């Protein structure tokens, strides 16, 4: 599907992973409204992967997202990576995530994203749980080596895994590294000429550009603190704040190239009957 841009927002509050979250300003709602304004300006709908605690804290925000035609998908309840859960714990976590999203007004939830893209060869039991709970797709794999989580040999094409269509992130070679080019810190830090070159390849080869962003990725006024889950790295913490003010301007450039933002569910409807999906349920990586 030419020009598909699977822009998505991982709706979570990084403050809640800190020891004293109440010390810091609440920022999620206002940043979400900025995303909604940007999407409205481009007459687009996208997928919001929402943690359960966000639905508990901000049910009216979830309803507003839904009222504008966006898709709501799951991002676990407490943003715990898959390798820190058992299959049974994950199942219970997902049921809680779904329950609070349904209570906030969501319906027919079909999508999932693992925290920190923690779906790897060692945690692919998650596909069985997702299939049992009625999900149809996941976008939880970073198909490369990564300091946190990655599935190096997964490949770039969507792949059916135990009945679930996995839609991996768009990655590209940058020197010796293979990195996501259309999401989060990488999109903010990488020079535009590199992003432009790589997403142009997506256009030319009729493949989607798969992205992910967070409320904080556009929050240039957020107070500074050491972010959780980065092993107290000062360099990585610096990058967590870098170029936030320029993200939406970069996104405008993506749209100007001819990309069209769409929900993951809409994209899936177009590709499941095509040859763009690898149907290899025996794949183990």
Coordinates of C-alpha atoms in Angstrom, one line a residue:
X1 CA 0.0 0.0 0.0
X2 CA 2.0 2.9 -1.3
X3 CA 2.7 5.9 1.0
X4 CA 1.4 4.3 4.1
X5 CA 2.8 5.9 7.2
X6 CA 1.9 4.1 10.4
X7 CA 2.4 7.0 12.7
X8 CA 1.5 5.9 16.3
X9 CA 1.6 7.2 19.8
X10 CA 2.5 5.1 22.8
X11 CA 0.3 6.8 25.4
X12 CA 2.1 6.4 28.7
X13 CA 3.4 8.6 31.4
X14 CA 7.1 8.1 32.1
X15 CA 6.7 9.9 35.5
X16 CA 4.9 6.9 36.8
X17 CA 8.1 4.8 36.5
X18 CA 9.9 7.2 38.8
X19 CA 10.2 6.8 42.6
X20 CA 8.3 10.0 43.4
X21 CA 6.1 10.8 40.4
X22 CA 4.1 13.4 42.2
X23 CA 7.1 15.7 42.3
X24 CA 6.9 16.3 38.6
X25 CA 4.4 18.1 36.4
X26 CA 1.6 16.3 34.7
X27 CA 2.3 16.5 30.9
X28 CA 0.5 13.7 29.1
X29 CA -2.9 15.4 28.4
X30 CA -1.5 18.6 26.9
X31 CA 1.0 16.7 24.7
X32 CA -1.7 14.3 23.5
X33 CA -3.8 17.3 22.5
X34 CA -0.9 18.6 20.5
X35 CA -0.7 15.3 18.6
X36 CA -4.5 15.4 18.1
X37 CA -4.2 19.0 16.7
X38 CA -1.4 17.8 14.3
X39 CA -3.4 14.8 13.1
X40 CA -6.5 17.0 12.6
X41 CA -4.5 19.5 10.6
X42 CA -3.4 16.6 8.3
X43 CA -6.9 15.1 8.2
X44 CA -5.5 11.8 9.5
X45 CA -6.2 9.1 12.0
X46 CA -3.7 7.0 13.7
X47 CA -3.3 4.3 16.4
X48 CA -2.7 5.1 20.1
X49 CA -1.1 2.2 22.0
X50 CA -2.4 2.9 25.5
X51 CA -1.2 1.6 28.9
X52 CA -4.0 0.7 31.4
X53 CA -2.9 3.2 34.0
X54 CA -3.5 6.0 31.4
X55 CA -7.1 4.8 30.9
X56 CA -7.6 4.9 34.7
X57 CA -6.2 8.4 35.1
X58 CA -7.5 9.9 31.9
X59 CA -10.7 8.2 30.7
X60 CA -12.0 11.4 29.2
X61 CA -8.8 11.7 27.2
X62 CA -9.4 8.2 25.8
X63 CA -12.9 9.2 24.9
X64 CA -11.7 12.3 23.1
X65 CA -9.1 10.3 21.1
X66 CA -11.9 7.9 20.1
X67 CA -14.3 10.7 19.2
X68 CA -11.8 11.9 16.6
X69 CA -11.7 8.5 14.9
X70 CA -8.4 7.2 16.1
X71 CA -7.7 3.5 17.0
X72 CA -7.1 2.4 20.6
X73 CA -4.7 -0.5 21.1
X74 CA -3.0 -2.1 24.1
X75 CA 0.4 -1.3 25.6
X76 CA 0.1 -3.5 28.8
X77 CA -1.3 -2.1 32.0
X78 CA 1.9 -1.0 33.9
X79 CA 4.4 -0.9 31.0
X80 CA 6.3 -4.0 32.3
X81 CA 8.6 -5.6 29.6
X82 CA 7.6 -9.1 28.5
X83 CA 10.8 -10.7 29.8
X84 CA 9.9 -9.7 33.3
X85 CA 6.5 -11.5 33.2
X86 CA 5.4 -15.1 32.8
X87 CA 2.8 -16.0 30.2
X88 CA 0.1 -16.2 32.9
X89 CA 1.1 -12.8 34.3
X90 CA 1.1 -11.3 30.9
X91 CA -2.4 -12.7 30.2
X92 CA -3.7 -11.2 33.4
X93 CA -2.0 -7.9 32.6
X94 CA -3.5 -7.7 29.2
X95 CA -7.0 -8.5 30.5
X96 CA -6.7 -5.6 32.9
X97 CA -5.4 -3.4 30.1
X98 CA -8.4 -4.3 27.9
X99 CA -10.9 -3.9 30.7
X100 CA -10.0 -0.3 31.5
X101 CA -9.8 0.7 27.9
X102 CA -13.3 -0.8 27.2
X103 CA -14.6 1.0 30.4
X104 CA -13.2 4.2 28.9
X105 CA -15.1 3.7 25.7
X106 CA -12.9 1.6 23.4
X107 CA -14.4 -1.2 21.4
X108 CA -13.1 -4.1 19.3
X109 CA -9.4 -3.8 20.5
X110 CA -7.2 -5.8 18.0
X111 CA -3.7 -4.3 18.4
X112 CA -0.8 -4.6 20.8
X113 CA 2.6 -3.1 21.4
X114 CA 5.1 -4.6 23.9
X115 CA 6.8 -2.1 26.2
X116 CA 10.3 -1.2 24.9
X117 CA 9.7 -3.6 21.9
X118 CA 10.4 -6.5 24.3
X119 CA 8.9 -9.1 22.0
X120 CA 12.0 -11.2 21.1
X121 CA 12.7 -14.9 20.4
X122 CA 12.6 -15.5 24.2
X123 CA 9.2 -13.9 24.7
X124 CA 7.3 -15.1 21.6
X125 CA 5.0 -17.1 23.8
X126 CA 3.2 -13.7 23.9
X127 CA 1.7 -14.5 20.5
X128 CA -0.3 -17.4 22.0
X129 CA -1.7 -15.2 24.7
X130 CA -2.6 -12.5 22.2
X131 CA -4.4 -15.0 19.9
X132 CA -6.3 -16.4 22.9
X133 CA -7.5 -12.9 23.9
X134 CA -8.7 -12.1 20.3
X135 CA -6.0 -9.8 19.1
X136 CA -5.1 -9.8 15.4
X137 CA -1.9 -7.8 15.2
X138 CA 1.2 -6.6 17.1
X139 CA 3.8 -4.0 16.4
X140 CA 6.3 -5.1 19.0
X141 CA 9.5 -6.2 17.2
X142 CA 12.6 -4.1 16.6
X143 CA 14.2 -6.3 13.9
X144 CA 17.8 -5.6 14.7
X145 CA 20.3 -5.8 17.5
X146 CA 19.6 -3.1 20.2
X147 CA 21.0 -2.2 23.6
X148 CA 17.6 -3.0 25.1
X149 CA 15.5 -5.4 23.1
X150 CA 15.7 -6.6 19.5
X151 CA 15.0 -9.6 17.2
X152 CA 17.8 -9.5 14.8
X153 CA 16.7 -12.1 12.2
X154 CA 13.0 -11.3 12.1
X155 CA 13.2 -9.3 8.9
X156 CA 11.4 -6.2 7.7
X157 CA 8.2 -7.7 6.3
X158 CA 5.0 -8.3 8.4
X159 CA 4.9 -11.9 9.4
X160 CA 2.1 -14.1 10.8
X161 CA 3.1 -15.5 14.1
X162 CA 0.7 -18.1 15.7
X163 CA -2.2 -16.3 14.1
X164 CA -1.0 -12.7 15.0
X165 CA 0.3 -10.4 12.3
X166 CA 3.5 -8.9 13.6
X167 CA 4.3 -5.5 11.9
X168 CA 8.0 -4.8 12.8
X169 CA 9.5 -1.3 13.0
X170 CA 11.2 0.2 9.9
X171 CA 14.9 0.0 10.4
X172 CA 18.0 1.0 8.3
X173 CA 21.8 0.8 8.5
X174 CA 23.5 3.9 10.0
X175 CA 27.2 3.2 10.0
X176 CA 27.7 -0.1 11.9
X177 CA 24.2 0.1 13.5
X178 CA 20.8 -1.0 12.3
X179 CA 18.3 1.4 13.9
X180 CA 14.7 2.5 13.7
X181 CA 14.5 5.5 11.5
X182 CA 10.9 6.7 12.0
X183 CA 10.3 6.8 15.7
X184 CA 11.1 8.2 19.1
X185 CA 14.6 9.3 19.9
X186 CA 16.0 8.1 16.6
X187 CA 13.6 10.3 14.5
X188 CA 14.6 13.3 16.7
X189 CA 18.3 12.7 16.6
X190 CA 19.0 11.5 13.1
X191 CA 19.7 14.1 10.4
X192 CA 16.8 14.7 8.0
X193 CA 18.9 13.8 4.9
X194 CA 19.2 10.2 6.4
X195 CA 15.6 9.9 7.3
X196 CA 14.5 11.3 4.0
X197 CA 16.7 8.8 2.1
X198 CA 15.4 5.8 4.0
X199 CA 11.7 6.7 3.9
X200 CA 12.0 7.5 0.2
X201 CA 13.0 3.8 -0.2
X202 CA 9.7 2.9 1.5
X203 CA 7.8 5.0 -1.1
X204 CA 9.7 3.5 -4.0
X205 CA 9.3 -0.1 -2.8
X206 CA 5.7 0.3 -1.8
X207 CA 6.2 -0.6 1.8
X208 CA 5.0 1.3 4.9
X209 CA 7.0 3.4 7.2
X210 CA 6.4 2.1 10.7
X211 CA 6.9 4.6 13.6
X212 CA 6.3 5.2 17.3
X213 CA 6.3 8.3 19.4
X214 CA 5.4 9.2 23.0
X215 CA 3.8 12.2 24.7
X216 CA 7.3 13.4 25.9
X217 CA 8.8 13.3 22.3
X218 CA 7.2 16.7 21.6
X219 CA 7.5 18.1 25.1
X220 CA 10.3 20.7 24.9
X221 CA 9.1 22.3 28.2
X222 CA 9.2 19.2 30.3
X223 CA 11.4 19.5 33.5
X224 CA 14.6 17.5 33.5
X225 CA 15.2 14.3 35.5
X226 CA 17.0 11.0 35.0
X227 CA 14.7 8.9 33.0
X228 CA 14.0 5.3 34.2
X229 CA 15.1 2.2 32.4
X230 CA 18.3 3.7 30.8
X231 CA 20.8 2.5 33.4
X232 CA 21.5 6.0 34.6
X233 CA 23.2 6.9 31.3
X234 CA 23.8 10.6 31.1
X235 CA 24.3 10.4 27.3
X236 CA 21.0 8.5 26.7
X237 CA 19.3 10.9 29.1
X238 CA 20.5 13.8 27.1
X239 CA 19.1 12.2 24.0
X240 CA 15.8 11.7 25.7
X241 CA 15.3 15.5 25.6
X242 CA 17.1 16.3 22.3
X243 CA 15.3 18.0 19.5
X244 CA 11.8 17.6 20.9
X245 CA 10.7 21.0 19.6
X246 CA 11.5 19.9 16.0
X247 CA 9.6 16.6 15.9
X248 CA 6.3 17.8 14.4
X249 CA 8.1 19.9 11.8
X250 CA 10.0 16.8 10.7
X251 CA 6.7 15.0 10.6
X252 CA 5.3 17.7 8.3
X253 CA 8.1 16.9 5.9
X254 CA 7.2 13.3 5.9
X255 CA 3.6 14.1 4.9
X256 CA 4.9 16.5 2.2
X257 CA 6.7 13.6 0.6
X258 CA 3.4 11.9 -0.1
X259 CA 2.9 9.7 2.9
X260 CA -0.5 9.1 4.3
X261 CA -1.0 8.5 8.0
X262 CA -3.4 5.6 8.8
X263 CA -4.3 3.3 11.6
X264 CA -2.7 -0.1 11.9
X265 CA -6.1 -1.8 11.6
X266 CA -6.8 0.0 8.3
X267 CA -3.4 -1.0 7.0
X268 CA -3.9 -4.6 8.0
X269 CA -7.2 -4.8 6.1
X270 CA -5.3 -3.9 2.9
X271 CA -2.3 -6.3 3.3
X272 CA -3.7 -9.5 4.8
X273 CA -4.8 -10.8 1.3
X274 CA -1.6 -9.5 -0.4
X275 CA 1.8 -11.0 -0.9
X276 CA 3.3 -8.5 1.6
X277 CA 2.9 -10.8 4.5
X278 CA 5.1 -13.7 5.3
X279 CA 3.0 -16.7 6.4
X280 CA 5.6 -18.7 8.3
X281 CA 4.2 -19.9 11.6
X282 CA 7.1 -22.1 12.2
X283 CA 9.6 -19.2 12.4
X284 CA 11.5 -19.1 15.6
X285 CA 14.3 -16.6 14.8

